[in-house]
Amino acid sequence: MSSHRLYRCFVKNTLSSLLLVVALSQAATYADAADFSTDLGETLSASELSDYEITIFPNGKNLPEGKGSVIQGEKLYKGRCMMCHGEEGDEGPAARLKGSDGWISFSDPLRILRINKYPVLLISVGSLWPYATSIFDYTRRAMPHYAPKSLNDDEVYALTAYILYLNDLLEKDVVLDEKRILNIQMPGKNRSISAWPEFK
Amino acid sequence: MKPTNVSSKDLVAVAKGGVLDRRSFILSGLAFSSSLAVSNVAASDSVGASKINQSIPTWMKTPGGSDTEYGAPSKYENHIKRNVAEHTPETSIFSIWHTPIENQRGIITPNGLHFSVNHNGIPDIDPQKHKLMIHGLVDKPLTFDMESLLRYPMVSAINFLECAGNTAPNAVSVTPLDQTCQGLFGQVSGAEWSGVPLKYILQEAGLKPTAKWVIVEGADGGSHSRSIPVSKLLDDAIIALYQNGERLRPSQGYPMRLFVPGWEGNANVKWLHRLEVTDKPAFTKDESGLYSDILDDGKIQRFSFHMDVKSVITHPSGKQVLPEKKGFYEISGLAWSGYGKIKQVEVSADGGRTWALAQLEQPVLSKSLTRFHIPWQWKGDSAMLLSRATDELGRVQPTRGQWREKYASYSFNHYNAIQAWYISSDGVVENSYV
């Protein structure tokens, strides 16, 4: 039984520590227990995982087959997204989808007033996000806010295409699919640096 | 904040503006309380059959009420509560709840007052149906239910948690906004977090040699997700199950959350349900946009996980009014660093011209709020109170100007500059820049 193994392991570690150094605190015993082994996890089957393995990676890993056009995306956007992102993807209350990454925008002198009402508008998906795959990932897992995970893969491709179109990253007659999405060059990519020393 | 009834004529000034030496304050305080005890004894001289004077308060003459199954604060304290950040959208899309940090003493924030930021509302998770999965670059993909996780060896640590966007108004506003400490600094809290070290789970699953990152995901509607380096998870990260001795509150990730001490709040994924071990980050929504920093040269800095050394004077602080126009006050505040322990906190009452060392209240713990104090004899003139923390690695808080030089004018995350509170000669405390 796995539970008995864990318990025996626990007792053995604790007893040997007590014998060696009586004054050691429990916390110190745990911290030193690098040889501690546990086995209470159950095997995760591929079928159990498949419903939940939704993360899309920049290299295309986990991208489903499918396709959607800018035109289809525009239609979907007006019905399901516009009430939170505005007509052009740059109004509130939700995050800004297109435009510059700051609140000082030459094309919108009233930006600073809008920011006062909706502060999350001050950075945009189009300017900061380094990979189009992340737009697909987040739209599929979290959007629309009132019904997350309700869009099918073709609808998510279409909405991703429309967001890219709003940012002048796709022409209006384009159909986006699992191959084409990997060719999109996002402006945020070349500006990116990593503060984490193990990843550059 | 009330003035303490202590004579301070013997205290030694250690910096200009009335900042005093802490040791001499403690000595004179002791002498004062023993003389008070003697005079009380001498005053009890009445005799006879009279009963206790009936002018005493009602609550001393009546039986008390019953206790409750789950205690609550006094009704006289019900004005001490969290508030939603100004300008937060009305919907649950993105809500930021600030802790009233200027009402806290010590280093532990009560669970009901702990700050909370939610990007997709708070899910109602049934713990009996909740599972934690680990898969990807591991030898054995595994799943854990609550019952088995609760049997693992647990550790506890007192740590701060701070949102990357705490104090953002001071990062980006051209003029200092007249806000409370809660409004400006209310996205940091302190708690004792208990749970299962992540390394047990990673070791049980068996990391492959190429494993470098784990995509950590929550079970909320938005499936909040962050890429976390394996090295941090093997170091001091836990699957937090308890906060201040009780199971997590729903707004803190019930039934379980990732806790990565010293790292930005957003990386401490709530409602944890999936760990995908990989060789590279996934560039999830928040690491693609909102939780990156835009530098002065236009570069977008990602994966700046640490919350840097920071401090704030909580007593007195923004929008408070000192009750007496001069006299003795104790300045008190909080300091913390995502890199380790606080080594020292200096306080200035003259806008940074002269500084004095504050006393650090024990315990001083790594990646934890640390309480500091310094006595202050206010002479009634306008003053500018500052605090400057240094951690054990020698990291020192920058001035606002130094911080601003590094970032684009609209970049607001990871603001840790020295905070200034201006005190007018009327005793009104106001947010200020120096």
CSV table of C-alpha atoms in Angstrom, one decimal, chain A:
chain,number,residue,atom,x,y,z
A,1,MET,CA,0.0,0.0,0.0
A,2,SER,CA,1.4,3.3,-1.0
A,3,SER,CA,0.2,5.0,2.2
A,4,HIS,CA,2.1,2.5,4.4
A,5,ARG,CA,5.2,3.2,2.4
A,6,LEU,CA,4.9,6.9,2.9
A,7,TYR,CA,4.4,6.4,6.6
A,8,ARG,CA,7.3,4.1,7.0
A,9,CYS,CA,9.5,6.4,5.1
A,10,PHE,CA,8.4,9.3,7.3
A,11,VAL,CA,9.0,7.4,10.5
A,12,LYS,CA,12.4,6.2,9.4
A,13,ASN,CA,13.5,9.7,8.5
A,14,THR,CA,12.2,11.2,11.6
A,15,LEU,CA,13.7,8.6,13.9
A,16,SER,CA,17.1,8.6,12.3
A,17,SER,CA,17.2,12.4,12.6
A,18,LEU,CA,16.2,12.3,16.2
A,19,LEU,CA,18.9,9.7,17.0
A,20,LEU,CA,21.6,11.8,15.3
A,21,VAL,CA,20.7,15.3,16.3
A,22,VAL,CA,18.1,15.4,19.1
A,23,ALA,CA,17.9,19.2,19.0
A,24,LEU,CA,17.0,19.4,15.3
A,25,SER,CA,13.7,21.1,14.7
A,26,GLN,CA,11.0,19.4,12.5
A,27,ALA,CA,11.5,22.1,9.8
A,28,ALA,CA,15.2,21.3,9.7
A,29,THR,CA,14.5,17.6,9.3
A,30,TYR,CA,12.3,18.3,6.3
A,31,ALA,CA,14.7,20.7,4.7
A,32,ASP,CA,17.5,18.1,4.9
A,33,ALA,CA,15.3,15.2,3.7
A,34,ALA,CA,16.5,15.3,0.1
A,35,ASP,CA,16.2,11.5,0.0
A,36,PHE,CA,12.6,11.7,0.9
A,37,SER,CA,10.5,9.7,-1.5
A,38,THR,CA,6.7,9.8,-1.8
A,39,ASP,CA,4.4,7.8,-4.0
A,40,LEU,CA,0.8,8.9,-3.4
A,41,GLY,CA,0.3,10.2,-6.9
A,42,GLU,CA,-2.0,8.1,-9.2
A,43,THR,CA,-1.0,7.5,-12.8
A,44,LEU,CA,-2.4,10.2,-15.1
A,45,SER,CA,-3.7,8.6,-18.3
A,46,ALA,CA,-3.5,10.2,-21.7
A,47,SER,CA,-7.3,10.2,-22.0
A,48,GLU,CA,-7.7,11.9,-18.6
A,49,LEU,CA,-5.2,14.5,-19.6
A,50,SER,CA,-6.4,15.3,-23.1
A,51,ASP,CA,-9.4,17.4,-22.0
A,52,TYR,CA,-7.1,19.7,-20.1
A,53,GLU,CA,-4.0,19.9,-22.1
A,54,ILE,CA,-4.8,23.3,-23.6
A,55,THR,CA,-1.6,25.3,-23.5
A,56,ILE,CA,-0.5,26.4,-27.0
A,57,PHE,CA,3.3,27.0,-27.3
A,58,PRO,CA,5.1,29.5,-29.6
A,59,ASN,CA,6.5,26.6,-31.7
A,60,GLY,CA,2.9,25.4,-32.4
A,61,LYS,CA,2.8,22.6,-30.0
A,62,ASN,CA,-0.8,21.7,-29.1
A,63,LEU,CA,-2.2,23.9,-31.9
A,64,PRO,CA,-5.4,22.1,-33.1
A,65,GLU,CA,-6.2,21.8,-36.8
A,66,GLY,CA,-8.7,24.4,-38.0
A,67,LYS,CA,-9.1,27.6,-39.9
A,68,GLY,CA,-11.0,30.9,-39.7
A,69,SER,CA,-11.0,34.1,-41.8
A,70,VAL,CA,-10.7,37.8,-40.8
A,71,ILE,CA,-14.2,38.3,-42.2
A,72,GLN,CA,-15.6,35.5,-40.0
A,73,GLY,CA,-13.7,36.9,-37.1
A,74,GLU,CA,-15.1,40.4,-37.5
A,75,LYS,CA,-18.6,39.0,-37.4
A,76,LEU,CA,-17.9,37.0,-34.3
A,77,TYR,CA,-16.2,39.9,-32.7
A,78,LYS,CA,-19.2,42.2,-33.1
A,79,GLY,CA,-21.5,39.7,-31.5
A,80,ARG,CA,-19.4,38.4,-28.6
A,81,CYS,CA,-16.4,40.7,-27.9
A,82,MET,CA,-17.3,44.3,-28.9
A,83,MET,CA,-19.3,45.0,-25.7
A,84,CYS,CA,-16.1,44.7,-23.6
A,85,HIS,CA,-13.3,45.7,-26.1
A,86,GLY,CA,-15.0,48.4,-28.1
A,87,GLU,CA,-15.8,48.7,-31.8
A,88,GLU,CA,-12.1,48.8,-32.8
A,89,GLY,CA,-10.5,46.8,-30.0
A,90,ASP,CA,-9.3,49.8,-28.1
A,91,GLU,CA,-12.1,50.7,-25.8
A,92,GLY,CA,-12.9,49.4,-22.3
A,93,PRO,CA,-13.6,47.9,-19.9
A,94,ALA,CA,-11.5,44.9,-21.1
A,95,ALA,CA,-7.9,44.8,-22.2
A,96,ARG,CA,-6.8,46.8,-25.2
A,97,LEU,CA,-6.3,44.6,-28.3
A,98,LYS,CA,-4.7,47.0,-30.8
A,99,GLY,CA,-2.5,50.1,-30.9
A,100,SER,CA,0.5,51.4,-29.1
A,101,ASP,CA,1.7,50.0,-25.8
A,102,GLY,CA,1.4,53.3,-23.9
A,103,TRP,CA,-1.3,55.8,-23.1
A,104,ILE,CA,0.3,58.6,-25.1
A,105,SER,CA,-0.9,57.8,-28.5
A,106,PHE,CA,-0.7,60.4,-31.3
A,107,SER,CA,-3.7,58.9,-33.0
A,108,ASP,CA,-5.9,59.3,-29.9
A,109,PRO,CA,-5.3,62.6,-28.0
A,110,LEU,CA,-8.1,61.6,-25.5
A,111,ARG,CA,-6.3,58.4,-24.6
A,112,ILE,CA,-5.3,59.7,-21.1
A,113,LEU,CA,-8.9,60.4,-20.3
A,114,ARG,CA,-10.0,56.9,-21.3
A,115,ILE,CA,-7.1,55.4,-19.2
A,116,ASN,CA,-8.5,57.2,-16.2
A,117,LYS,CA,-11.7,55.1,-16.6
A,118,TYR,CA,-10.2,51.9,-17.8
A,119,PRO,CA,-6.5,51.5,-16.8
A,120,VAL,CA,-6.0,48.1,-18.4
A,121,LEU,CA,-6.3,49.9,-21.8
A,122,LEU,CA,-2.8,51.3,-21.5
A,123,ILE,CA,-1.1,48.3,-23.1
A,124,SER,CA,-2.2,46.4,-26.2
A,125,VAL,CA,-2.1,42.8,-27.3
A,126,GLY,CA,-0.9,43.9,-30.8
A,127,SER,CA,2.1,45.9,-29.5
A,128,LEU,CA,3.4,43.8,-26.6
A,129,TRP,CA,2.5,40.2,-27.2
A,130,PRO,CA,5.5,38.4,-28.9
A,131,TYR,CA,3.6,35.4,-30.4
A,132,ALA,CA,0.2,35.1,-32.2
A,133,THR,CA,-0.1,31.6,-30.7
A,134,SER,CA,-0.7,33.2,-27.3
A,135,ILE,CA,-3.7,35.1,-28.7
A,136,PHE,CA,-5.1,31.7,-29.9
A,137,ASP,CA,-4.3,30.2,-26.5
A,138,TYR,CA,-5.9,32.9,-24.4
A,139,THR,CA,-9.0,33.4,-26.5
A,140,ARG,CA,-9.7,29.7,-26.5
A,141,ARG,CA,-9.2,29.2,-22.7
A,142,ALA,CA,-10.7,32.4,-21.3
A,143,MET,CA,-12.8,34.2,-23.8
A,144,PRO,CA,-15.5,35.5,-24.0
A,145,HIS,CA,-15.3,36.4,-20.3
A,146,TYR,CA,-19.0,35.5,-19.7
A,147,ALA,CA,-18.6,32.1,-21.3
A,148,PRO,CA,-15.0,30.9,-21.3
A,149,LYS,CA,-14.1,27.8,-23.4
A,150,SER,CA,-17.3,28.1,-25.4
A,151,LEU,CA,-15.7,28.9,-28.8
A,152,ASN,CA,-14.7,26.2,-31.2
A,153,ASP,CA,-11.3,26.0,-32.7
A,154,ASP,CA,-12.4,27.5,-36.1
A,155,GLU,CA,-14.0,30.4,-34.3
A,156,VAL,CA,-10.8,31.0,-32.3
A,157,TYR,CA,-8.7,31.0,-35.5
A,158,ALA,CA,-11.2,33.5,-36.9
A,159,LEU,CA,-11.0,35.8,-33.9
A,160,THR,CA,-7.2,35.6,-33.8
A,161,ALA,CA,-7.2,36.5,-37.4
A,162,TYR,CA,-9.4,39.5,-36.7
A,163,ILE,CA,-7.2,40.8,-33.8
A,164,LEU,CA,-4.2,40.5,-36.1
A,165,TYR,CA,-6.0,42.4,-38.8
A,166,LEU,CA,-6.9,45.2,-36.4
A,167,ASN,CA,-3.1,45.5,-35.8
A,168,ASP,CA,-2.3,45.6,-39.5
A,169,LEU,CA,-0.6,42.2,-39.2
A,170,LEU,CA,-3.0,40.4,-41.6
A,171,GLU,CA,-4.8,41.5,-44.8
A,172,LYS,CA,-8.6,41.4,-44.7
A,173,ASP,CA,-8.9,38.5,-47.1
A,174,VAL,CA,-6.8,36.1,-45.2
A,175,VAL,CA,-7.8,32.8,-43.7
A,176,LEU,CA,-5.7,31.8,-40.6
A,177,ASP,CA,-4.9,28.2,-39.8
A,178,GLU,CA,-2.5,26.1,-37.7
A,179,LYS,CA,0.3,26.6,-40.2
A,180,ARG,CA,-0.2,30.3,-41.1
A,181,ILE,CA,-0.4,31.4,-37.5
A,182,LEU,CA,3.2,30.3,-37.0
A,183,ASN,CA,4.4,32.8,-39.7
A,184,ILE,CA,3.0,35.9,-38.0
A,185,GLN,CA,5.8,38.2,-36.9
A,186,MET,CA,4.5,40.1,-33.9
A,187,PRO,CA,6.1,43.5,-33.3
A,188,GLY,CA,6.6,42.7,-29.6
A,189,LYS,CA,9.0,39.8,-30.3
A,190,ASN,CA,12.0,41.8,-31.3
A,191,ARG,CA,11.6,44.2,-28.4
A,192,SER,CA,11.5,41.4,-25.9
A,193,ILE,CA,14.3,40.7,-23.3
A,194,SER,CA,14.3,38.4,-20.4
A,195,ALA,CA,15.1,39.4,-16.8
A,196,TRP,CA,15.4,35.7,-15.8
A,197,PRO,CA,19.1,34.8,-16.2
A,198,GLU,CA,18.4,31.2,-17.2
A,199,PHE,CA,16.4,32.2,-20.2
A,200,LYS,CA,17.7,34.6,-22.8
